[in-house]
JSON list of C-alpha atoms in Angstrom, two decimals:
[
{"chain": "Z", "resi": 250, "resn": "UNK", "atom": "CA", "xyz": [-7.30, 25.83, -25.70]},
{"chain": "Z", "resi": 251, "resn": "UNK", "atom": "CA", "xyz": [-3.67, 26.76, -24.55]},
{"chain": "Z", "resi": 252, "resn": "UNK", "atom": "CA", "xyz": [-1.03, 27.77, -26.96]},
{"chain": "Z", "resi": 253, "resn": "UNK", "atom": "CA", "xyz": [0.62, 24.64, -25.78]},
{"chain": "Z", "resi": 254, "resn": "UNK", "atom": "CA", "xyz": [-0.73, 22.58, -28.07]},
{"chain": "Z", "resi": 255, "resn": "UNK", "atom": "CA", "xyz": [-1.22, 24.70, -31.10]},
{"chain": "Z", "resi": 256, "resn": "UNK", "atom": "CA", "xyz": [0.61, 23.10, -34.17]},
{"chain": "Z", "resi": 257, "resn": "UNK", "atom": "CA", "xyz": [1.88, 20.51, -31.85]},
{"chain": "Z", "resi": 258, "resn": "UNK", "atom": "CA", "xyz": [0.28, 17.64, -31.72]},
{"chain": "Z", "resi": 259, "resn": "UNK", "atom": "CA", "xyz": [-1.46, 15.19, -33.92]},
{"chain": "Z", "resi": 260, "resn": "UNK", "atom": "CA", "xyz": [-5.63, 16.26, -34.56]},
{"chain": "Z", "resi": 261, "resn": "UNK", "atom": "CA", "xyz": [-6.30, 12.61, -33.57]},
{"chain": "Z", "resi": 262, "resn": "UNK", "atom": "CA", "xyz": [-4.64, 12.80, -30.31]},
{"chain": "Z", "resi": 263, "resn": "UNK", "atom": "CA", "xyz": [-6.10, 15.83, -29.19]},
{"chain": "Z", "resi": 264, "resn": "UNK", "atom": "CA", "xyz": [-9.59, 14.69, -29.98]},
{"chain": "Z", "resi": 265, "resn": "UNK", "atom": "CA", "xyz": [-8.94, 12.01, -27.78]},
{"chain": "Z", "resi": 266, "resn": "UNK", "atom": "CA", "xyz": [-7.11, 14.00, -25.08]},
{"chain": "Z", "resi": 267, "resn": "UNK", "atom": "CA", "xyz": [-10.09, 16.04, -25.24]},
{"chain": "Z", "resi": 268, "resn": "UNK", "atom": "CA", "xyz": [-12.62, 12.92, -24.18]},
{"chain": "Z", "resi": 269, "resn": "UNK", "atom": "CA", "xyz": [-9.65, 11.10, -21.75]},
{"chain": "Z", "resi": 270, "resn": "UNK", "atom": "CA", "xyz": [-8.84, 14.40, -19.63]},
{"chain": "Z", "resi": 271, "resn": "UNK", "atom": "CA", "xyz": [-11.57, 17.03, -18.52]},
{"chain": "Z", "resi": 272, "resn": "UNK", "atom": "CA", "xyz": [-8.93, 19.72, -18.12]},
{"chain": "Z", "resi": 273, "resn": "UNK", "atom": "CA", "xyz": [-6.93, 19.59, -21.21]},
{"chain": "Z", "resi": 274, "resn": "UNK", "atom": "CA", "xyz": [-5.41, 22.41, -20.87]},
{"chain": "Z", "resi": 275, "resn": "UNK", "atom": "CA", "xyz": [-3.65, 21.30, -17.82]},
{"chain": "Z", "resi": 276, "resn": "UNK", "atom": "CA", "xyz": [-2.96, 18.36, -19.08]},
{"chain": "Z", "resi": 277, "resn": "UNK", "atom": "CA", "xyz": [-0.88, 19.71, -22.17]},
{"chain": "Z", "resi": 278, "resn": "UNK", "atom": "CA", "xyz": [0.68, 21.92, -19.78]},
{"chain": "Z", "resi": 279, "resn": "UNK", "atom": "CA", "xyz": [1.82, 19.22, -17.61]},
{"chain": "Z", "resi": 280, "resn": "UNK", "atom": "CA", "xyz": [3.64, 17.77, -20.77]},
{"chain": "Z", "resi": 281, "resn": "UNK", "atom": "CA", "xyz": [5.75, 20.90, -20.97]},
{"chain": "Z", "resi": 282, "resn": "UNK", "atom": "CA", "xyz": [9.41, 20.32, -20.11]},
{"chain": "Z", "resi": 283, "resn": "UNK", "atom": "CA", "xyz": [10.11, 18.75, -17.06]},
{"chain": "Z", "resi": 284, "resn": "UNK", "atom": "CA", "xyz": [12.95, 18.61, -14.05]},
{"chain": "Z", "resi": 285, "resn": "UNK", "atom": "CA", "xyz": [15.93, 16.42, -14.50]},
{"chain": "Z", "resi": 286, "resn": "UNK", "atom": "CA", "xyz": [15.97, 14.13, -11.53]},
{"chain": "Z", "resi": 287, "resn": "UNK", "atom": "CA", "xyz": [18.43, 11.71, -10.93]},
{"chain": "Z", "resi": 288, "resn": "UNK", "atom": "CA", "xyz": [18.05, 8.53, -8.54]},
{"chain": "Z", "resi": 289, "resn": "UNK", "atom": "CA", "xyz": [20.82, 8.11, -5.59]},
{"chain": "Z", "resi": 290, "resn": "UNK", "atom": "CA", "xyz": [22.59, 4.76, -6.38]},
{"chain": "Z", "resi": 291, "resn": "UNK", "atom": "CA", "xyz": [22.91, 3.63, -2.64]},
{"chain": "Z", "resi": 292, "resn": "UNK", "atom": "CA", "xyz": [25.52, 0.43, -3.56]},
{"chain": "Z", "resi": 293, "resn": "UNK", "atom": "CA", "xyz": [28.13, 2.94, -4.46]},
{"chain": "Z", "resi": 294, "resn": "UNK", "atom": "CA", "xyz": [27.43, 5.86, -2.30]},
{"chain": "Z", "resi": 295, "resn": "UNK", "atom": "CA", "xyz": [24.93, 7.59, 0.29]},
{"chain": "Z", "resi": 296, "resn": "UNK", "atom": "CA", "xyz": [22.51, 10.38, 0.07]},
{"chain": "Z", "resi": 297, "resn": "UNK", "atom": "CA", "xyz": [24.45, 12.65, 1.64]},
{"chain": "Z", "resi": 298, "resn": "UNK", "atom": "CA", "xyz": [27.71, 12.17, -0.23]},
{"chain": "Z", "resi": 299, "resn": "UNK", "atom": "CA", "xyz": [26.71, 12.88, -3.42]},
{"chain": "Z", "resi": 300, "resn": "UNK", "atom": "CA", "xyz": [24.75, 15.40, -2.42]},
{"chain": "Z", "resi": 301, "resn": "UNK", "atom": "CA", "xyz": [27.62, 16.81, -1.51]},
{"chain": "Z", "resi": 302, "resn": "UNK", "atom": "CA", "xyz": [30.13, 16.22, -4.09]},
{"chain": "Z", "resi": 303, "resn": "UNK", "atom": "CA", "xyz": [27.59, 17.87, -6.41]},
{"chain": "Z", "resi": 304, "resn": "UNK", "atom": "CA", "xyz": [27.28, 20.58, -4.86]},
{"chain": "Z", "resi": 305, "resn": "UNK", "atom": "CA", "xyz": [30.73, 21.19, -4.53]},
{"chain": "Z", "resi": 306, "resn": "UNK", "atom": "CA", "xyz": [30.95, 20.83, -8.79]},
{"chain": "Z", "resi": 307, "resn": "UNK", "atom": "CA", "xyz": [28.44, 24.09, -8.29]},
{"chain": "Z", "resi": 308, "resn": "UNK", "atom": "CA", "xyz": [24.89, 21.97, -9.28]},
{"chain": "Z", "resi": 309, "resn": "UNK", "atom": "CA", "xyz": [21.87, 23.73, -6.92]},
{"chain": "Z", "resi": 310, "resn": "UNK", "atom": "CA", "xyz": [19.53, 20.00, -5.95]},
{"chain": "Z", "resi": 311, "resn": "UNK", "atom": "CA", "xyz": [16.33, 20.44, -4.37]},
{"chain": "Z", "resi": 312, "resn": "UNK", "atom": "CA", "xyz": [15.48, 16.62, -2.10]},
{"chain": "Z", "resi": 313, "resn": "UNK", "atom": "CA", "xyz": [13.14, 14.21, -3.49]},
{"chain": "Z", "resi": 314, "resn": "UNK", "atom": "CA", "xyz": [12.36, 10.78, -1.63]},
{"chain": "Z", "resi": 315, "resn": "UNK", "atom": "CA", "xyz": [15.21, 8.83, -3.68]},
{"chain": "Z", "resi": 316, "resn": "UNK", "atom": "CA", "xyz": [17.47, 11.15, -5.17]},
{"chain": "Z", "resi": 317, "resn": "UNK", "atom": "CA", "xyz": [17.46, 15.51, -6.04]},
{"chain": "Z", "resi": 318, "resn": "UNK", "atom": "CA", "xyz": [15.87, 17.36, -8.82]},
{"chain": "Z", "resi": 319, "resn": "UNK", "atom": "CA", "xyz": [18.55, 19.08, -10.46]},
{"chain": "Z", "resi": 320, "resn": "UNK", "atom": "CA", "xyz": [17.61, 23.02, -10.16]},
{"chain": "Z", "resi": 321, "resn": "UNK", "atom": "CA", "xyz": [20.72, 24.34, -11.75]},
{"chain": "Z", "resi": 322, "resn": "UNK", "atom": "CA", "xyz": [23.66, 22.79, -13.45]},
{"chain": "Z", "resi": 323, "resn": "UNK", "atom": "CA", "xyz": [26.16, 24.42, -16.22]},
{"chain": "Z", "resi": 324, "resn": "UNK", "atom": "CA", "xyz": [26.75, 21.34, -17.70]},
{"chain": "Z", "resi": 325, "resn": "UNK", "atom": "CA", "xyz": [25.44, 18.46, -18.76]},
{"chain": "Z", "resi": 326, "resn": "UNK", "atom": "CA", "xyz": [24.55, 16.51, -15.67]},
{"chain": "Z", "resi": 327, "resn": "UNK", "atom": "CA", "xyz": [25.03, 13.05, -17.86]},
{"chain": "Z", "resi": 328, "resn": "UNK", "atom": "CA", "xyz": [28.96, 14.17, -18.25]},
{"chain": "Z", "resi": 329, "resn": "UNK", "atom": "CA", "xyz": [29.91, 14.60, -14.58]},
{"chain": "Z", "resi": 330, "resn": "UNK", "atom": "CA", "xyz": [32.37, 11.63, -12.87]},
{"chain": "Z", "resi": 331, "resn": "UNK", "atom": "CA", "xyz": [29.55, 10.66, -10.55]},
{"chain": "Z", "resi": 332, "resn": "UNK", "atom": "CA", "xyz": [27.62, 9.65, -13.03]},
{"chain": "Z", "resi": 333, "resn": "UNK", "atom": "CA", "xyz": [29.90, 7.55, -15.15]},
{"chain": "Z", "resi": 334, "resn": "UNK", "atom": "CA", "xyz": [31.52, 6.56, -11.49]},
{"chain": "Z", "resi": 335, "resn": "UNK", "atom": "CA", "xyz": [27.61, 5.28, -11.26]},
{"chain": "Z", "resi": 336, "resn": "UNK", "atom": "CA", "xyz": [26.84, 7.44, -8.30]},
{"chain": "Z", "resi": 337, "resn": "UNK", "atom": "CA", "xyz": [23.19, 7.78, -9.44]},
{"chain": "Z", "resi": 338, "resn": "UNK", "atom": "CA", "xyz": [20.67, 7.10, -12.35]},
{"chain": "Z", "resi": 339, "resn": "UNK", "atom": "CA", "xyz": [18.67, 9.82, -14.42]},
{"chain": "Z", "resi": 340, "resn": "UNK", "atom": "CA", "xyz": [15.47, 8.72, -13.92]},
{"chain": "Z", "resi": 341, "resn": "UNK", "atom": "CA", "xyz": [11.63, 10.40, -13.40]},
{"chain": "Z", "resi": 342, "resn": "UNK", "atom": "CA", "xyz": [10.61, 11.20, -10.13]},
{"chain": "Z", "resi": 343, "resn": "UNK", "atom": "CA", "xyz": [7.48, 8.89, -10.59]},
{"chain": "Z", "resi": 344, "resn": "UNK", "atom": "CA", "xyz": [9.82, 6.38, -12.42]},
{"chain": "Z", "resi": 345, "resn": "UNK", "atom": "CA", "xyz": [11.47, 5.89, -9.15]},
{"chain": "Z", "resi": 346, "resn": "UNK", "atom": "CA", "xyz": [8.47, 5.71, -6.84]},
{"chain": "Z", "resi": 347, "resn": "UNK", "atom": "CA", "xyz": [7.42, 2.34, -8.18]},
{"chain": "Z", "resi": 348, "resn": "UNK", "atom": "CA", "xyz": [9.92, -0.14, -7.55]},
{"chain": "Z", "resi": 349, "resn": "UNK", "atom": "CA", "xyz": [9.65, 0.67, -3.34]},
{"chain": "Z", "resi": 350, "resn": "UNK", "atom": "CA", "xyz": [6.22, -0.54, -3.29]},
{"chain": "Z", "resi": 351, "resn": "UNK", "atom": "CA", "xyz": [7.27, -4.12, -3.91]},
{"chain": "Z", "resi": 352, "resn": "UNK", "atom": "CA", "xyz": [7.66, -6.12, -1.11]},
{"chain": "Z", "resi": 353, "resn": "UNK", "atom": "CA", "xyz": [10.74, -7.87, -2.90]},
{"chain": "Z", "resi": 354, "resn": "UNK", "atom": "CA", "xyz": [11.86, -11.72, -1.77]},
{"chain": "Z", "resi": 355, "resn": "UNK", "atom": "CA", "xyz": [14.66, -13.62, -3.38]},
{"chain": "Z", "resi": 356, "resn": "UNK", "atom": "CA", "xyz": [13.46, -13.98, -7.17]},
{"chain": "Z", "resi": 357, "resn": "UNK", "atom": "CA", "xyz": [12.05, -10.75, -9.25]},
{"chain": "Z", "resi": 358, "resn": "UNK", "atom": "CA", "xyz": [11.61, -10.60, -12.42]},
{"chain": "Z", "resi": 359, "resn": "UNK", "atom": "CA", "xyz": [11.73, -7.55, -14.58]},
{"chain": "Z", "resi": 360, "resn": "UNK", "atom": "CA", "xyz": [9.76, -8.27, -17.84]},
{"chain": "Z", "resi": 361, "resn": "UNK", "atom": "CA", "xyz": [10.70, -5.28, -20.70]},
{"chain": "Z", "resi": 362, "resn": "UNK", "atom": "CA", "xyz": [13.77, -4.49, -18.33]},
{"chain": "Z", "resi": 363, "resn": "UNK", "atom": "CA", "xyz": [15.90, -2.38, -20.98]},
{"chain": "Z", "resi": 364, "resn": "UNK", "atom": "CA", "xyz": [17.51, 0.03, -20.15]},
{"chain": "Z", "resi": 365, "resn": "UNK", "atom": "CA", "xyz": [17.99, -0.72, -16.71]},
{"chain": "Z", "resi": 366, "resn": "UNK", "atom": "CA", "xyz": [16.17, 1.88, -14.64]},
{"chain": "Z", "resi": 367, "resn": "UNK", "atom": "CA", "xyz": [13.54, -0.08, -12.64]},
{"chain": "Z", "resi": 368, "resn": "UNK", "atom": "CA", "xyz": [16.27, -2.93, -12.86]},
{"chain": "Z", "resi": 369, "resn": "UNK", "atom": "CA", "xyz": [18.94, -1.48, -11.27]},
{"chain": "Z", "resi": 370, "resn": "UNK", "atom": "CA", "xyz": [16.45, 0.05, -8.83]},
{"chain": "Z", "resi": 371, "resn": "UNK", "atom": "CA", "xyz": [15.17, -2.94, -7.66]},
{"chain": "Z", "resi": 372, "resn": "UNK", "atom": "CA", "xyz": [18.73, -4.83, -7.27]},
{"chain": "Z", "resi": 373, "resn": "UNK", "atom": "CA", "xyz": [19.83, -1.88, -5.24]},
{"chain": "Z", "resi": 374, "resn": "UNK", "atom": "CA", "xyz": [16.95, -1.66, -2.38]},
{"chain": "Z", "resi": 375, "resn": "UNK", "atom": "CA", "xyz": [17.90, -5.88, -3.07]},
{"chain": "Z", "resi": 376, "resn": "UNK", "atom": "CA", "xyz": [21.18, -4.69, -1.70]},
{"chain": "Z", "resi": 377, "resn": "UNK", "atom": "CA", "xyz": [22.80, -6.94, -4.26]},
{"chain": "Z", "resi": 378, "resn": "UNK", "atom": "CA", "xyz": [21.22, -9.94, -2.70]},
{"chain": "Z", "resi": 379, "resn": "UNK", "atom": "CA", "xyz": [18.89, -12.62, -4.38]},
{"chain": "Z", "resi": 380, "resn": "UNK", "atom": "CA", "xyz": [18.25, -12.82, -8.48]},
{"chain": "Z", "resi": 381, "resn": "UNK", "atom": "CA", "xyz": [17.05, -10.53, -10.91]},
{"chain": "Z", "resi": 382, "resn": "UNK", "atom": "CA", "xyz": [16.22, -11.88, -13.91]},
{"chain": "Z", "resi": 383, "resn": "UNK", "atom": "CA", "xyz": [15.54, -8.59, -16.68]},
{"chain": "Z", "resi": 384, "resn": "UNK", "atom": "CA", "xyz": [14.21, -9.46, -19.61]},
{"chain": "Z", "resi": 385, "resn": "UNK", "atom": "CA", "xyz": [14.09, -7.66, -23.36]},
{"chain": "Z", "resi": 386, "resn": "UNK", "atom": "CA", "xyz": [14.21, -7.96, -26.88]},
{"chain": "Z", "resi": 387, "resn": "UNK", "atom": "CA", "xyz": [15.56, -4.65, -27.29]},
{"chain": "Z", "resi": 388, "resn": "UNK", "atom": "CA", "xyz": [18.28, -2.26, -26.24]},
{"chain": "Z", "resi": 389, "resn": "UNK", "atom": "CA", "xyz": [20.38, -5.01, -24.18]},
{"chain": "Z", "resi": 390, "resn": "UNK", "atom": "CA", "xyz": [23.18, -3.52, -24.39]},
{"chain": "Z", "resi": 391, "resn": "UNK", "atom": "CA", "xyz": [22.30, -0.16, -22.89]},
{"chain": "Z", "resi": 392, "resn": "UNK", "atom": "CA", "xyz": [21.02, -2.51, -20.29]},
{"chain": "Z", "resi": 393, "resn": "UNK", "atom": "CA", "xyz": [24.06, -4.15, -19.35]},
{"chain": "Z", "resi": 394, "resn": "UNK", "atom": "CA", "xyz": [25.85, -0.70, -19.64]},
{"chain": "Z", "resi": 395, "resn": "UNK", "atom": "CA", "xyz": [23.81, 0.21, -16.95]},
{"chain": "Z", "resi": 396, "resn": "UNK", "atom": "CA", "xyz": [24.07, -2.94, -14.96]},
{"chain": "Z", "resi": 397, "resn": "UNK", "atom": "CA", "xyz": [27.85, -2.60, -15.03]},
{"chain": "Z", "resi": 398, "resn": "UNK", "atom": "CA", "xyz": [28.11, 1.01, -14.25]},
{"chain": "Z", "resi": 399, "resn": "UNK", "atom": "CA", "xyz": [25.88, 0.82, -11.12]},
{"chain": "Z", "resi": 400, "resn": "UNK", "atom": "CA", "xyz": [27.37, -1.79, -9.85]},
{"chain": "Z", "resi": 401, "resn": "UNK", "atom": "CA", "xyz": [24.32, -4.43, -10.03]},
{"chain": "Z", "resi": 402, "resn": "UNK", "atom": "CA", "xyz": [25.85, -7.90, -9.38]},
{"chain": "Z", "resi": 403, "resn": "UNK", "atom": "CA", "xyz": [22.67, -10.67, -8.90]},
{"chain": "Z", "resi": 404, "resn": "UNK", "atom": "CA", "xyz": [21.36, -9.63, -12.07]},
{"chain": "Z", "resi": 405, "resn": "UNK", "atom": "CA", "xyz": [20.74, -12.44, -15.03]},
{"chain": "Z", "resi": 406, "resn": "UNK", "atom": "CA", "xyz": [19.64, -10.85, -18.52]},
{"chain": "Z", "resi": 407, "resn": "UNK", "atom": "CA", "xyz": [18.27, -12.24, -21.05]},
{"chain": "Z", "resi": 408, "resn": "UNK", "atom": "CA", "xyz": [17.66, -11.28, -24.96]},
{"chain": "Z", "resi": 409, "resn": "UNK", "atom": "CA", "xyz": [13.72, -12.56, -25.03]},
{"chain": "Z", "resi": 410, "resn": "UNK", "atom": "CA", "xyz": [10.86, -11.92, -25.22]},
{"chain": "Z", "resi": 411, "resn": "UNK", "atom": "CA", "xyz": [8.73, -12.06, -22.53]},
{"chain": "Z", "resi": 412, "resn": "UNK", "atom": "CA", "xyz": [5.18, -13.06, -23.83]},
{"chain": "Z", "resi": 413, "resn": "UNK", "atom": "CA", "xyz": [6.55, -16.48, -23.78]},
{"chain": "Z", "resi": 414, "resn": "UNK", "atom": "CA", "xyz": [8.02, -16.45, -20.26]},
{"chain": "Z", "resi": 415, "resn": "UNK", "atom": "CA", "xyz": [7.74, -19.46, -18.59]},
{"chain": "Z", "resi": 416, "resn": "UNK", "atom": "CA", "xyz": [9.79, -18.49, -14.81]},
{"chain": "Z", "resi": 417, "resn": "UNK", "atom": "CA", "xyz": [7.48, -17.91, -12.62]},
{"chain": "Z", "resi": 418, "resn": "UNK", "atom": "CA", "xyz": [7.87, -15.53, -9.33]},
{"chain": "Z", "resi": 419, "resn": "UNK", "atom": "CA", "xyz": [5.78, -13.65, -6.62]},
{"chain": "Z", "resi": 420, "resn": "UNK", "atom": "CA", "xyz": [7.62, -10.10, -7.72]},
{"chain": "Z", "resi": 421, "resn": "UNK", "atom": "CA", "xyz": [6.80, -9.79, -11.18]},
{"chain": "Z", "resi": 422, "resn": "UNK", "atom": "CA", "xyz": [7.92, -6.26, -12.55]},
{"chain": "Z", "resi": 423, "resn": "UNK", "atom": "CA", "xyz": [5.97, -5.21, -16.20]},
{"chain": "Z", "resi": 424, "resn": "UNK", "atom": "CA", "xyz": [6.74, -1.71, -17.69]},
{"chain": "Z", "resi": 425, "resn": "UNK", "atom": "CA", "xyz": [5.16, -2.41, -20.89]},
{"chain": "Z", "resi": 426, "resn": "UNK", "atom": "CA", "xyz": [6.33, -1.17, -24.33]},
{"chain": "Z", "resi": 427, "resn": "UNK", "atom": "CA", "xyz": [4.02, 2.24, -24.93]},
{"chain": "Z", "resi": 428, "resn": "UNK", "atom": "CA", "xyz": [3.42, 5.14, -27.20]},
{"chain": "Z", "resi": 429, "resn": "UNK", "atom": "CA", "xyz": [5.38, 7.42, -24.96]},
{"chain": "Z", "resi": 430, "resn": "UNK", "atom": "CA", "xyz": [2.35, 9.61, -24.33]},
{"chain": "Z", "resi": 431, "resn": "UNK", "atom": "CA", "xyz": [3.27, 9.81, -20.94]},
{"chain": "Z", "resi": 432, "resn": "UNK", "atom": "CA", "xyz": [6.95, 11.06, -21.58]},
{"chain": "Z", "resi": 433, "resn": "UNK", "atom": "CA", "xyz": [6.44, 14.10, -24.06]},
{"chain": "Z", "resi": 434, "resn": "UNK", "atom": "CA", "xyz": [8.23, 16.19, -21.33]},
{"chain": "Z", "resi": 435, "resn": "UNK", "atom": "CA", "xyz": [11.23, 13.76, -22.00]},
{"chain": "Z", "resi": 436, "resn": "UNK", "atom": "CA", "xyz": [10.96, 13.59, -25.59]},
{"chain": "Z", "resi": 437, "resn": "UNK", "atom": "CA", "xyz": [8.47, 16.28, -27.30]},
{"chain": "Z", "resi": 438, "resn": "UNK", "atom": "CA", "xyz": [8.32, 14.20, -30.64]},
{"chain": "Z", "resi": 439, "resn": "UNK", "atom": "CA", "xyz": [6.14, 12.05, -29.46]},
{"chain": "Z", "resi": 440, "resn": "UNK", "atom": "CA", "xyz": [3.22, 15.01, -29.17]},
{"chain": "Z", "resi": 441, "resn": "UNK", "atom": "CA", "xyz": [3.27, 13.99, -33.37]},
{"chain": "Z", "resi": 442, "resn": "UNK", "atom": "CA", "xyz": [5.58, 11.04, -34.10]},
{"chain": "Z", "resi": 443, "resn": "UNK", "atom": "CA", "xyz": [2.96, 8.52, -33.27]},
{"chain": "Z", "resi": 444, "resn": "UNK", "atom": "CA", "xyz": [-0.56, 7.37, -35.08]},
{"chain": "Z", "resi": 445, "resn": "UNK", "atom": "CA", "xyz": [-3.45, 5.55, -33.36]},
{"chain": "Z", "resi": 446, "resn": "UNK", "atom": "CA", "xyz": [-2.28, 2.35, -34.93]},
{"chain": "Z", "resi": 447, "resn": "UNK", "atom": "CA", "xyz": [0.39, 2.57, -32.82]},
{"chain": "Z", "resi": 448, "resn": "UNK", "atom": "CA", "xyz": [-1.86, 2.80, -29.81]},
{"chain": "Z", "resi": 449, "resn": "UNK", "atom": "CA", "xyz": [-3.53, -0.36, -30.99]},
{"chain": "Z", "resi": 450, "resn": "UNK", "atom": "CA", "xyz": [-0.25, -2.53, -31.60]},
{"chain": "Z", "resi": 451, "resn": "UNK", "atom": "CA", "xyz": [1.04, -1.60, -28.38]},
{"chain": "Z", "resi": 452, "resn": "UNK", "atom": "CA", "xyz": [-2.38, -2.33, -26.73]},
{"chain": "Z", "resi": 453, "resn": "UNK", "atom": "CA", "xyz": [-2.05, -5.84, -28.02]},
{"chain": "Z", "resi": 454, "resn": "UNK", "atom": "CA", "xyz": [1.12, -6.19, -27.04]},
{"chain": "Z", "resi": 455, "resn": "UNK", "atom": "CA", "xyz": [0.29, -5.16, -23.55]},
{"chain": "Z", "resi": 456, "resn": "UNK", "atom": "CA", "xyz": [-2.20, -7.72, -23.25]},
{"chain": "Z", "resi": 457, "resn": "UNK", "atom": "CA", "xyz": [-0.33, -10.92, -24.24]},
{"chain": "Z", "resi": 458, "resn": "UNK", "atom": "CA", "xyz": [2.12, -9.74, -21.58]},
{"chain": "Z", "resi": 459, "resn": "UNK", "atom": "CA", "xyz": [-0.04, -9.19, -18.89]},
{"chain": "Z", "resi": 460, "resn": "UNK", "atom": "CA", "xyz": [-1.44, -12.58, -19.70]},
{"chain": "Z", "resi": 461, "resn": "UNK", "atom": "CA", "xyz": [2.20, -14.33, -19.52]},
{"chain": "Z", "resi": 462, "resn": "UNK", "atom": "CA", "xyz": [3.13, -12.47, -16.42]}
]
């Protein structure tokens, strides 16, 4: 096994890496730090624009389908103007490949909405048209923050919780609450901040809010 993982994660989780993934050792390595990638906020500005207003503040972007990967920056890509103008979102690469496969109508809702990624996402390729209706218990006002900085204007939010929804809509949007075991590039605590009975009270969870969706 890798050095990756020596001293690094939990026994119980790499006993059950080892059975979930035949390749472990790629696996671990793919949890290694990844990319910052930030998502083009297309309400406020093009493609092209900011690509070129951060590249004249020095940053070296490589392309990706909705936004760069950040190659080189000298600063803190969170603390430039076009960010807190709400030029773009720092977001995953895969994190932004899901909300374009929804073939989105007038009503969507977003289920565990906070803090706005996905959200914001889908009210922009909305082009500010139709409702939005995010829903959370947590982190709301992060998601307004968000909301407010990008620009999102046919967004309702509401503070609940979601197992009890009772909207219905064809667009249904459900990023479920997690262990994080698919961001340890993000945040490397969670290779040991997290037990199986975590796994098992988010599994539940997941369930009664598949069921209500």
């Amino acid at each position: 096994m890798g050095e990756v993982c020596t001293g690094e994660y939990k026994k119980e989780f790499l006993e059950r890496y080892k059975i979930l993934f035949k390749d472990l050792d790629s696996f671990l390595k793919a949890n290694e730090k990844e990319t910052t990638c930030i998502r083009v906020n297309t309400l406020k500005i093009s493609k092209d624009e900011l690509r070129k207003r951060l590249e004249e503040r020095g940053i070296i972007l490589e392309e990706i389908d909705y936004g760069f990967k950040i190659l080189k920056s000298d600063f803190s890509i969170s603390s430039c103007p076009e960010h807190l103008f709400g030029y773009f979102y720092i977001q995953g690469e895969a994190e932004m490949n899901i909300v374009p496969f929804f073939d989105l109508e007038d009503l969507v809702i977003d289920m565990c909405a906070a803090p706005g990624g996905k959200t914001t996402q889908i009210s922009e390729l909305m082009k500010n048209k139709g409702v939005v209706l995010a829903f959370d218990v947590d982190r709301i006002e992060a998601l307004k923050n968000n909301i407010q900085r990008l620009g999102v204007e046919n967004c309702i939010v509401f503070k609940k919780d979601s197992t009890k929804l009772d909207i219905k809509a064809k667009n249904i949007l459900l990023d479920a609450p997690c262990t994080g075991s698919g961001v340890i590039r993000k945040d490397p605590t969670r290779k040991y901040s997290r037990s199986m009975k975590d796994i098992y009270f988010c599994q539940d969870l997941q369930k009664k809010l598949l069921e209500a969706g």
